[in-house]
Every structure is written in structure tokens, then in C-alpha cells.
mmCIF file of C-alpha atoms in Angstrom:
data_model
loop_
_atom_site.group_PDB
_atom_site.id
_atom_site.type_symbol
_atom_site.label_atom_id
_atom_site.label_comp_id
_atom_site.label_asym_id
_atom_site.label_seq_id
_atom_site.Cartn_x
_atom_site.Cartn_y
_atom_site.Cartn_z
ATOM 1 C CA UNK A 1 265.407 110.676 -7.691
ATOM 2 C CA UNK A 2 264.542 107.749 -5.327
ATOM 3 C CA UNK A 3 266.770 105.094 -5.531
ATOM 4 C CA UNK A 4 266.714 101.087 -5.307
ATOM 5 C CA UNK A 5 270.195 100.129 -3.231
ATOM 6 C CA UNK A 6 271.419 96.736 -4.840
ATOM 7 C CA UNK A 7 273.514 95.686 -1.633
ATOM 8 C CA UNK A 8 271.733 96.828 1.865
ATOM 9 C CA UNK A 9 273.373 97.346 4.996
ATOM 10 C CA UNK A 10 274.722 95.566 7.560
ATOM 11 C CA UNK A 11 274.937 95.534 11.145
ATOM 12 C CA UNK A 12 277.315 92.786 13.095
ATOM 13 C CA UNK A 13 278.429 94.281 16.681
ATOM 14 C CA UNK A 14 281.191 95.296 15.226
ATOM 15 C CA UNK A 15 279.309 98.804 13.372
ATOM 16 C CA UNK A 16 277.545 99.751 10.380
ATOM 17 C CA UNK A 17 279.832 99.136 7.329
ATOM 18 C CA UNK A 18 277.791 101.595 4.914
ATOM 19 C CA UNK A 19 277.366 99.878 1.107
ATOM 20 C CA UNK A 20 279.782 101.578 -1.887
ATOM 21 C CA UNK A 21 277.889 100.071 -4.647
ATOM 22 C CA UNK A 22 276.251 102.379 -6.900
ATOM 23 C CA UNK A 23 272.736 102.881 -6.608
ATOM 24 C CA UNK A 24 270.313 102.195 -9.554
ATOM 25 C CA UNK A 25 267.580 104.875 -10.591
ATOM 26 C CA UNK A 26 264.474 102.719 -10.547
ATOM 27 C CA UNK A 27 263.320 103.900 -13.881
ATOM 28 C CA UNK A 28 266.449 101.324 -14.997
ATOM 29 C CA UNK A 29 264.617 98.979 -12.770
ATOM 30 C CA UNK A 30 261.044 98.910 -14.432
ATOM 31 C CA UNK A 31 260.257 97.560 -17.630
ATOM 32 C CA UNK A 32 256.857 99.311 -19.250
ATOM 33 C CA UNK A 33 255.265 97.490 -21.422
ATOM 34 C CA UNK A 34 253.127 100.227 -22.982
ATOM 35 C CA UNK A 35 253.373 100.528 -27.269
ATOM 36 C CA UNK A 36 255.014 103.222 -28.506
ATOM 37 C CA UNK A 37 253.059 106.214 -29.196
ATOM 38 C CA UNK A 38 254.235 105.813 -33.056
ATOM 39 C CA UNK A 39 252.093 102.669 -33.405
ATOM 40 C CA UNK A 40 249.218 104.119 -31.966
ATOM 41 C CA UNK A 41 249.366 107.127 -34.236
ATOM 42 C CA UNK A 42 250.003 104.519 -37.089
ATOM 43 C CA UNK A 43 247.119 102.413 -36.336
ATOM 44 C CA UNK A 44 244.782 106.135 -36.071
ATOM 45 C CA UNK A 45 246.107 106.600 -39.668
ATOM 46 C CA UNK A 46 245.085 103.722 -40.820
ATOM 47 C CA UNK A 47 242.064 103.676 -39.375
ATOM 48 C CA UNK A 48 241.510 107.044 -40.777
ATOM 49 C CA UNK A 49 242.773 105.835 -44.293
ATOM 50 C CA UNK A 50 240.159 103.109 -44.828
ATOM 51 C CA UNK A 51 237.218 105.533 -43.588
ATOM 52 C CA UNK A 52 238.926 107.754 -46.549
ATOM 53 C CA UNK A 53 238.858 105.171 -49.109
ATOM 54 C CA UNK A 54 235.437 104.015 -47.726
ATOM 55 C CA UNK A 55 234.103 107.546 -48.703
ATOM 56 C CA UNK A 56 236.036 108.213 -52.064
ATOM 57 C CA UNK A 57 235.219 104.635 -53.200
ATOM 58 C CA UNK A 58 231.485 104.667 -52.360
ATOM 59 C CA UNK A 59 231.424 108.346 -54.070
ATOM 60 C CA UNK A 60 232.968 106.688 -57.076
ATOM 61 C CA UNK A 61 230.394 104.011 -57.464
ATOM 62 C CA UNK A 62 227.413 106.433 -57.441
ATOM 63 C CA UNK A 63 227.437 106.158 -61.235
ATOM 64 C CA UNK A 64 226.621 102.725 -60.817
ATOM 65 C CA UNK A 65 223.867 102.999 -58.365
ATOM 66 C CA UNK A 66 221.977 106.212 -60.352
ATOM 67 C CA UNK A 67 222.353 104.122 -63.446
ATOM 68 C CA UNK A 68 219.919 100.958 -61.855
ATOM 69 C CA UNK A 69 217.696 104.227 -61.662
ATOM 70 C CA UNK A 70 217.726 105.497 -64.797
ATOM 71 C CA UNK A 71 213.821 105.115 -65.328
ATOM 72 C CA UNK A 72 213.201 107.741 -62.469
ATOM 73 C CA UNK A 73 213.086 110.949 -63.669
ATOM 74 C CA UNK A 74 216.308 113.113 -62.078
ATOM 75 C CA UNK A 75 214.143 115.321 -60.023
ATOM 76 C CA UNK A 76 212.310 112.796 -57.985
ATOM 77 C CA UNK A 77 215.442 110.722 -57.470
ATOM 78 C CA UNK A 78 216.994 114.216 -56.293
ATOM 79 C CA UNK A 79 213.435 114.546 -54.127
ATOM 80 C CA UNK A 80 213.681 111.217 -52.606
ATOM 81 C CA UNK A 81 217.600 111.800 -52.314
ATOM 82 C CA UNK A 82 216.984 114.888 -50.075
ATOM 83 C CA UNK A 83 214.052 113.410 -48.238
ATOM 84 C CA UNK A 84 215.805 109.663 -46.739
ATOM 85 C CA UNK A 85 219.141 111.401 -46.405
ATOM 86 C CA UNK A 86 217.133 113.959 -44.139
ATOM 87 C CA UNK A 87 215.507 111.373 -41.941
ATOM 88 C CA UNK A 88 218.742 109.002 -41.505
ATOM 89 C CA UNK A 89 221.167 112.273 -40.515
ATOM 90 C CA UNK A 90 218.338 112.773 -37.938
ATOM 91 C CA UNK A 91 218.958 108.972 -36.627
ATOM 92 C CA UNK A 92 222.422 109.523 -36.395
ATOM 93 C CA UNK A 93 222.220 112.509 -34.387
ATOM 94 C CA UNK A 94 219.836 111.272 -31.907
ATOM 95 C CA UNK A 95 221.944 108.071 -31.970
ATOM 96 C CA UNK A 96 224.455 110.361 -30.905
ATOM 97 C CA UNK A 97 222.745 112.165 -28.548
ATOM 98 C CA UNK A 98 223.820 115.794 -30.052
ATOM 99 C CA UNK A 99 220.917 117.574 -30.611
ATOM 100 C CA UNK A 100 222.156 120.021 -28.104
ATOM 101 C CA UNK A 101 225.100 120.755 -29.342
ATOM 102 C CA UNK A 102 223.907 120.607 -32.777
ATOM 103 C CA UNK A 103 221.573 122.999 -32.381
ATOM 104 C CA UNK A 104 223.722 125.163 -30.487
ATOM 105 C CA UNK A 105 226.430 125.198 -32.954
ATOM 106 C CA UNK A 106 223.620 125.826 -36.001
ATOM 107 C CA UNK A 107 222.198 128.989 -33.266
ATOM 108 C CA UNK A 108 225.479 130.746 -33.302
ATOM 109 C CA UNK A 109 226.452 130.541 -36.952
ATOM 110 C CA UNK A 110 223.083 131.569 -38.287
ATOM 111 C CA UNK A 111 220.681 128.876 -39.909
ATOM 112 C CA UNK A 112 220.621 131.770 -42.860
ATOM 113 C CA UNK A 113 223.962 131.241 -43.730
ATOM 114 C CA UNK A 114 222.749 127.505 -44.910
ATOM 115 C CA UNK A 115 220.685 129.067 -47.512
ATOM 116 C CA UNK A 116 223.067 129.334 -50.588
ATOM 117 C CA UNK A 117 224.942 126.568 -49.333
ATOM 118 C CA UNK A 118 221.228 124.255 -49.738
ATOM 119 C CA UNK A 119 220.737 126.336 -53.324
ATOM 120 C CA UNK A 120 224.418 125.145 -54.493
ATOM 121 C CA UNK A 121 224.312 121.602 -53.169
ATOM 122 C CA UNK A 122 220.437 120.634 -54.829
ATOM 123 C CA UNK A 123 221.770 122.259 -58.143
ATOM 124 C CA UNK A 124 224.819 119.796 -57.659
ATOM 125 C CA UNK A 125 223.184 116.653 -56.857
ATOM 126 C CA UNK A 126 220.644 117.336 -59.697
ATOM 127 C CA UNK A 127 223.032 117.880 -62.409
ATOM 128 C CA UNK A 128 224.606 114.957 -61.363
ATOM 129 C CA UNK A 129 222.030 112.929 -61.197
ATOM 130 C CA UNK A 130 220.361 114.105 -64.468
ATOM 131 C CA UNK A 131 224.731 113.343 -66.091
ATOM 132 C CA UNK A 132 224.338 110.114 -65.079
ATOM 133 C CA UNK A 133 221.354 109.210 -66.408
ATOM 134 C CA UNK A 134 221.805 110.973 -69.645
ATOM 135 C CA UNK A 135 224.886 109.064 -70.085
ATOM 136 C CA UNK A 136 227.660 111.982 -69.466
ATOM 137 C CA UNK A 137 229.204 110.133 -66.757
ATOM 138 C CA UNK A 138 232.576 111.475 -68.653
ATOM 139 C CA UNK A 139 231.864 114.842 -68.550
ATOM 140 C CA UNK A 140 230.848 114.805 -64.601
ATOM 141 C CA UNK A 141 234.013 113.158 -63.728
ATOM 142 C CA UNK A 142 236.002 115.974 -65.319
ATOM 143 C CA UNK A 143 233.925 118.199 -63.406
ATOM 144 C CA UNK A 144 235.311 116.424 -60.265
ATOM 145 C CA UNK A 145 239.020 116.924 -61.591
ATOM 146 C CA UNK A 146 238.672 120.789 -61.804
ATOM 147 C CA UNK A 147 236.952 121.154 -58.878
ATOM 148 C CA UNK A 148 240.397 121.527 -56.739
ATOM 149 C CA UNK A 149 241.825 124.166 -59.336
ATOM 150 C CA UNK A 150 238.199 125.697 -59.199
ATOM 151 C CA UNK A 151 239.139 126.268 -55.872
ATOM 152 C CA UNK A 152 242.296 127.896 -56.255
ATOM 153 C CA UNK A 153 240.646 130.006 -58.551
ATOM 154 C CA UNK A 154 238.041 131.290 -56.168
ATOM 155 C CA UNK A 155 240.158 131.948 -53.282
ATOM 156 C CA UNK A 156 242.578 134.092 -55.715
ATOM 157 C CA UNK A 157 239.732 135.777 -56.958
ATOM 158 C CA UNK A 158 237.135 136.303 -53.963
ATOM 159 C CA UNK A 159 239.858 135.995 -50.934
ATOM 160 C CA UNK A 160 242.850 137.468 -52.546
ATOM 161 C CA UNK A 161 244.752 134.456 -51.731
ATOM 162 C CA UNK A 162 248.028 134.681 -53.152
ATOM 163 C CA UNK A 163 248.808 131.968 -56.040
ATOM 164 C CA UNK A 164 252.724 130.707 -56.419
ATOM 165 C CA UNK A 165 253.972 130.574 -60.021
ATOM 166 C CA UNK A 166 253.860 126.879 -60.253
ATOM 167 C CA UNK A 167 250.563 126.487 -59.383
ATOM 168 C CA UNK A 168 249.701 129.747 -61.734
ATOM 169 C CA UNK A 169 251.020 127.326 -64.367
ATOM 170 C CA UNK A 170 248.945 124.207 -63.489
ATOM 171 C CA UNK A 171 246.047 126.288 -63.742
ATOM 172 C CA UNK A 172 246.985 127.560 -67.098
ATOM 173 C CA UNK A 173 247.427 123.882 -68.285
ATOM 174 C CA UNK A 174 243.762 123.002 -67.065
ATOM 175 C CA UNK A 175 242.844 125.783 -69.194
ATOM 176 C CA UNK A 176 244.076 124.682 -72.338
ATOM 177 C CA UNK A 177 242.836 121.398 -71.584
ATOM 178 C CA UNK A 178 239.162 122.737 -71.264
ATOM 179 C CA UNK A 179 239.867 125.162 -74.576
ATOM 180 C CA UNK A 180 240.741 122.125 -76.315
ATOM 181 C CA UNK A 181 237.746 120.268 -75.573
ATOM 182 C CA UNK A 182 235.891 123.043 -76.727
ATOM 183 C CA UNK A 183 237.390 123.167 -79.605
ATOM 184 C CA UNK A 184 237.772 119.750 -80.924
ATOM 185 C CA UNK A 185 234.372 118.500 -80.059
ATOM 186 C CA UNK A 186 232.673 121.768 -80.938
ATOM 187 C CA UNK A 187 230.308 121.781 -78.061
ATOM 188 C CA UNK A 188 230.686 123.907 -74.734
ATOM 189 C CA UNK A 189 231.160 121.719 -71.465
ATOM 190 C CA UNK A 190 228.543 122.953 -69.324
ATOM 191 C CA UNK A 191 228.560 119.584 -66.816
ATOM 192 C CA UNK A 192 231.990 120.051 -65.582
ATOM 193 C CA UNK A 193 231.554 123.902 -65.462
ATOM 194 C CA UNK A 194 228.370 123.294 -63.207
ATOM 195 C CA UNK A 195 229.664 120.730 -61.082
ATOM 196 C CA UNK A 196 232.931 122.205 -60.641
ATOM 197 C CA UNK A 197 231.481 125.913 -60.143
ATOM 198 C CA UNK A 198 228.732 124.426 -57.597
ATOM 199 C CA UNK A 199 230.552 122.234 -55.375
ATOM 200 C CA UNK A 200 233.887 124.416 -55.279
ATOM 201 C CA UNK A 201 231.430 127.917 -54.068
ATOM 202 C CA UNK A 202 229.661 125.442 -51.927
ATOM 203 C CA UNK A 203 233.235 124.340 -50.132
ATOM 204 C CA UNK A 204 234.171 128.319 -49.949
ATOM 205 C CA UNK A 205 231.159 129.120 -48.334
ATOM 206 C CA UNK A 206 230.811 126.164 -45.665
ATOM 207 C CA UNK A 207 234.311 126.382 -45.108
ATOM 208 C CA UNK A 208 233.321 129.897 -43.634
ATOM 209 C CA UNK A 209 230.662 127.897 -41.451
ATOM 210 C CA UNK A 210 231.724 126.372 -38.070
ATOM 211 C CA UNK A 211 229.138 123.793 -37.842
ATOM 212 C CA UNK A 212 230.339 119.844 -37.755
ATOM 213 C CA UNK A 213 229.511 118.109 -41.220
ATOM 214 C CA UNK A 214 226.938 116.081 -39.913
ATOM 215 C CA UNK A 215 224.379 118.375 -38.501
ATOM 216 C CA UNK A 216 225.469 120.889 -41.291
ATOM 217 C CA UNK A 217 224.059 118.496 -44.120
ATOM 218 C CA UNK A 218 221.059 117.877 -41.784
ATOM 219 C CA UNK A 219 219.933 121.602 -41.391
ATOM 220 C CA UNK A 220 220.830 121.882 -45.675
ATOM 221 C CA UNK A 221 218.492 118.693 -46.650
ATOM 222 C CA UNK A 222 215.909 120.097 -44.005
ATOM 223 C CA UNK A 223 215.570 123.309 -45.796
ATOM 224 C CA UNK A 224 215.393 121.506 -49.230
ATOM 225 C CA UNK A 225 212.541 118.825 -47.655
ATOM 226 C CA UNK A 226 209.054 120.955 -48.026
ATOM 227 C CA UNK A 227 210.187 121.805 -51.521
ATOM 228 C CA UNK A 228 211.043 118.165 -52.356
ATOM 229 C CA UNK A 229 208.039 116.573 -50.617
ATOM 230 C CA UNK A 230 205.808 119.181 -52.095
ATOM 231 C CA UNK A 231 206.942 117.701 -55.109
ATOM 232 C CA UNK A 232 206.428 114.178 -54.241
ATOM 233 C CA UNK A 233 202.764 114.262 -53.303
ATOM 234 C CA UNK A 234 201.821 117.044 -55.977
ATOM 235 C CA UNK A 235 202.898 114.185 -58.909
ATOM 236 C CA UNK A 236 199.824 112.347 -60.087
ATOM 237 C CA UNK A 237 200.144 108.456 -58.634
ATOM 238 C CA UNK A 238 200.663 106.964 -62.390
ATOM 239 C CA UNK A 239 203.357 109.728 -62.812
ATOM 240 C CA UNK A 240 205.396 108.261 -59.125
ATOM 241 C CA UNK A 241 207.950 106.063 -58.851
ATOM 242 C CA UNK A 242 207.860 105.019 -55.500
ATOM 243 C CA UNK A 243 205.456 101.672 -54.782
ATOM 244 C CA UNK A 244 206.304 100.618 -58.875
ATOM 245 C CA UNK A 245 208.789 97.968 -58.181
ATOM 246 C CA UNK A 246 210.698 96.780 -55.078
ATOM 247 C CA UNK A 247 213.784 97.181 -56.451
ATOM 248 C CA UNK A 248 213.240 100.929 -57.023
ATOM 249 C CA UNK A 249 211.681 101.295 -54.089
ATOM 250 C CA UNK A 250 214.514 99.900 -52.031
ATOM 251 C CA UNK A 251 217.119 102.109 -54.347
ATOM 252 C CA UNK A 252 215.361 105.264 -53.948
ATOM 253 C CA UNK A 253 215.071 104.146 -49.390
ATOM 254 C CA UNK A 254 218.901 103.430 -50.159
ATOM 255 C CA UNK A 255 219.739 106.968 -51.576
ATOM 256 C CA UNK A 256 219.307 108.405 -47.755
ATOM 257 C CA UNK A 257 222.330 106.158 -46.843
ATOM 258 C CA UNK A 258 224.409 106.585 -50.054
ATOM 259 C CA UNK A 259 224.298 110.784 -49.205
ATOM 260 C CA UNK A 260 224.940 110.388 -45.376
ATOM 261 C CA UNK A 261 227.340 107.478 -44.972
ATOM 262 C CA UNK A 262 229.791 108.699 -46.984
ATOM 263 C CA UNK A 263 229.812 112.036 -45.332
ATOM 264 C CA UNK A 264 229.830 110.212 -41.985
ATOM 265 C CA UNK A 265 233.212 108.845 -42.783
ATOM 266 C CA UNK A 266 235.122 111.244 -44.657
ATOM 267 C CA UNK A 267 234.452 113.271 -41.140
ATOM 268 C CA UNK A 268 236.354 110.657 -39.676
ATOM 269 C CA UNK A 269 239.000 110.881 -41.908
ATOM 270 C CA UNK A 270 239.768 114.336 -42.093
ATOM 271 C CA UNK A 271 240.515 113.927 -37.987
ATOM 272 C CA UNK A 272 242.515 111.241 -38.430
ATOM 273 C CA UNK A 273 245.005 111.615 -41.724
ATOM 274 C CA UNK A 274 247.039 114.503 -43.152
ATOM 275 C CA UNK A 275 245.361 116.922 -45.790
ATOM 276 C CA UNK A 276 248.084 115.686 -48.510
ATOM 277 C CA UNK A 277 246.439 112.443 -48.103
ATOM 278 C CA UNK A 278 242.878 113.504 -48.007
ATOM 279 C CA UNK A 279 244.133 115.408 -51.391
ATOM 280 C CA UNK A 280 245.565 112.387 -53.266
ATOM 281 C CA UNK A 281 242.096 110.202 -51.985
ATOM 282 C CA UNK A 282 239.727 112.997 -53.507
ATOM 283 C CA UNK A 283 240.905 112.030 -57.406
ATOM 284 C CA UNK A 284 239.598 108.506 -56.341
ATOM 285 C CA UNK A 285 236.177 108.992 -57.100
ATOM 286 C CA UNK A 286 236.123 110.805 -60.274
ATOM 287 C CA UNK A 287 239.205 108.251 -61.495
ATOM 288 C CA UNK A 288 236.969 105.284 -60.740
ATOM 289 C CA UNK A 289 233.821 107.392 -62.855
ATOM 290 C CA UNK A 290 236.101 107.980 -65.632
ATOM 291 C CA UNK A 291 237.008 104.059 -66.265
ATOM 292 C CA UNK A 292 233.125 103.106 -65.640
ATOM 293 C CA UNK A 293 232.487 105.756 -68.346
ATOM 294 C CA UNK A 294 234.477 104.690 -71.059
ATOM 295 C CA UNK A 295 234.926 100.898 -70.069
ATOM 296 C CA UNK A 296 231.365 100.056 -68.890
ATOM 297 C CA UNK A 297 228.703 102.706 -70.049
ATOM 298 C CA UNK A 298 230.782 102.648 -73.563
ATOM 299 C CA UNK A 299 230.507 106.316 -73.113
ATOM 300 C CA UNK A 300 232.677 108.247 -76.610
ATOM 301 C CA UNK A 301 236.372 108.840 -75.905
ATOM 302 C CA UNK A 302 238.467 109.850 -78.241
ATOM 303 C CA UNK A 303 241.140 111.948 -79.514
ATOM 304 C CA UNK A 304 240.204 115.151 -78.430
ATOM 305 C CA UNK A 305 239.211 113.672 -74.840
ATOM 306 C CA UNK A 306 242.718 112.171 -74.760
ATOM 307 C CA UNK A 307 244.475 115.324 -75.401
ATOM 308 C CA UNK A 308 242.109 117.328 -72.873
ATOM 309 C CA UNK A 309 242.246 114.695 -69.924
ATOM 310 C CA UNK A 310 246.111 114.758 -70.703
ATOM 311 C CA UNK A 311 246.640 118.288 -69.482
ATOM 312 C CA UNK A 312 243.920 118.554 -67.150
ATOM 313 C CA UNK A 313 245.928 115.267 -65.183
ATOM 314 C CA UNK A 314 249.103 116.996 -65.643
ATOM 315 C CA UNK A 315 247.791 120.073 -64.493
ATOM 316 C CA UNK A 316 246.639 117.949 -61.325
ATOM 317 C CA UNK A 317 250.207 116.657 -60.983
ATOM 318 C CA UNK A 318 251.943 119.819 -61.045
ATOM 319 C CA UNK A 319 249.168 121.550 -58.436
ATOM 320 C CA UNK A 320 250.065 118.630 -56.318
ATOM 321 C CA UNK A 321 253.818 118.657 -56.408
ATOM 322 C CA UNK A 322 253.703 122.514 -55.575
ATOM 323 C CA UNK A 323 251.542 121.822 -52.778
ATOM 324 C CA UNK A 324 253.622 119.113 -51.498
ATOM 325 C CA UNK A 325 256.878 121.039 -51.454
ATOM 326 C CA UNK A 326 255.358 123.850 -49.582
ATOM 327 C CA UNK A 327 254.163 121.791 -46.984
#
């Protein structure tokens, strides 16, 4: 190790007397001003948390957005969402200059593998838009509350994953909650089943396709564009929603942004925060939808709803604690 002497040699005609003082390592003599690595990691987590909150809050307020389009048929809203999301995603990839890498990833993965995910995603979007326009936001929020438990069930059923005893109890509690809702209201809540089933299966299939979120979503929306554009162009002029009022036109054009940007923000969050953090944040959007359904939209929330939601929230708490303990 190099050293810095504290007392130098001295020669004065009578010979050289060697210094006997201790040498100090250079590392001790130099003061670093670089910030600790922990500060940089904390800053990265904070940025990721901000992106995650932005994504889930945007998804949480989507009922307000679609309520403004309640006069537009759900199929028209879906078609515009597909077309304008495709345009915006293509612009994002152009700005990032990632056409080549995205194309290579899709070619390696196999474009045909996006066909089932495209069908599932379009069905999920259509059911959600219809549920909001039909005044059934409460049922839609229930669907996204139980989606994590559906993911567990799909993993056990299709991937033969082992389910812990605690997680099994959580799934059983949620099943009781749904049964209470069916018996108490006398109707089968098909909207939660459709949303949770389609999105859970979509996530399972997408997990097996090694393509980044933005180019993957572009492929899925692009596959839907021919049908969406054909539907819009084939409608009579008097039945078209676009071009009626500037407000409706602006909202339909914005459907691309409310589709693409939350996904991009979520991608940034997923790279910066722990999965446990994302696991907590995922309940932010259905919670916001639940509150809006009861307080703003005046949807009925009786005793049976309270019992059912209470059981489902209990199951989610049990499931979350079990997952945190295992990590």
C-alpha cells in the first residue's frame, strides 16, 4: 500500500536520520464526498414509488373518465381506445428509437402468442367500460380485489404450484365472501368473475412472453385495430360519437393516453421497487373505485355487500401477511 510520510528525511552533513514516525495510509488522508450508496437506493425507490402511485391512481379514477363517456356505446369507446392507444404507443416507441429491439423481441417470442392475450385484454376492457356505463362500478372493483386470489388459483391449477395452508385459508375465505354475495343478492356477480378471470389469465399468459410491456401492448392493440377501425368506419354517420361535440372528441382522443401512460409508469415502478410494494399498491385502484361507487355514484351497498367485501378484505390481508412472511 502506498503511504504518505508525516515527517520527511533530513540530511545535514552529519548523515541521514530516518524518521521513525508512523506512516498514514493514503486512504485515511483523503476525504470522500460521494453520497452513500444507500441514499441512491432510497432515491431510486422513491422515484419508483411515485411511478407506481401515479399508475394505480390513474387506474383508480378511470370510472370518472368513462362516466364522462356514458352517452357513448361501450363498443365505440373500446374501439377508440384501441385505435388511439396504438397511435400513442407507436409514437412512444419511435421517440425511444426501440423499433428494432421491440421487433426482435416479438419475433423471438412468436407474434402468434399474442392472439389469446389480445382476446382476453379486449374482453376485459369491454366488460370494464360496460360496467362503469351501466352503474356497476362496485362489482368491477370487486373483480380487481379478487384478481390476486384468482392468480393464485390459476397457478395451483395450471402451473401445479404448491399452495401454503395459510394461502389456502385466504382463498377459502374469499370464496365464502363471493358465496355470501350470491346468496344475499340473489344474483350471480358475473362482472367480477369476468374481470378477474380475464385479467388473471391474461397475466398468466403474458408472464410467459419475454417482451417488454410497451411493445407487447402495441402488438396487442395493433392486432385489434382492423376490427376496431372496421367497426368505427362501418357505422352510420348519425350513430358515430366522434365529431358530435369537442368534449366527447377530446375524451375519446385521450383514451390512448389513459391506456398507455399508466402501463409505462408501472413498468418504471416495477424496475425500482420491491414486489411486496407493488403487491400493496395494486389494491389502491379498486379501493378508489369502491369509494367512488358508494359515495359519488350512489350505487347500492347493503348488509350483504358489507359482509362479502369484509370477508374478501380479510382474505387479502391473510394472503398478504403470508406472502410477506415467506419473503
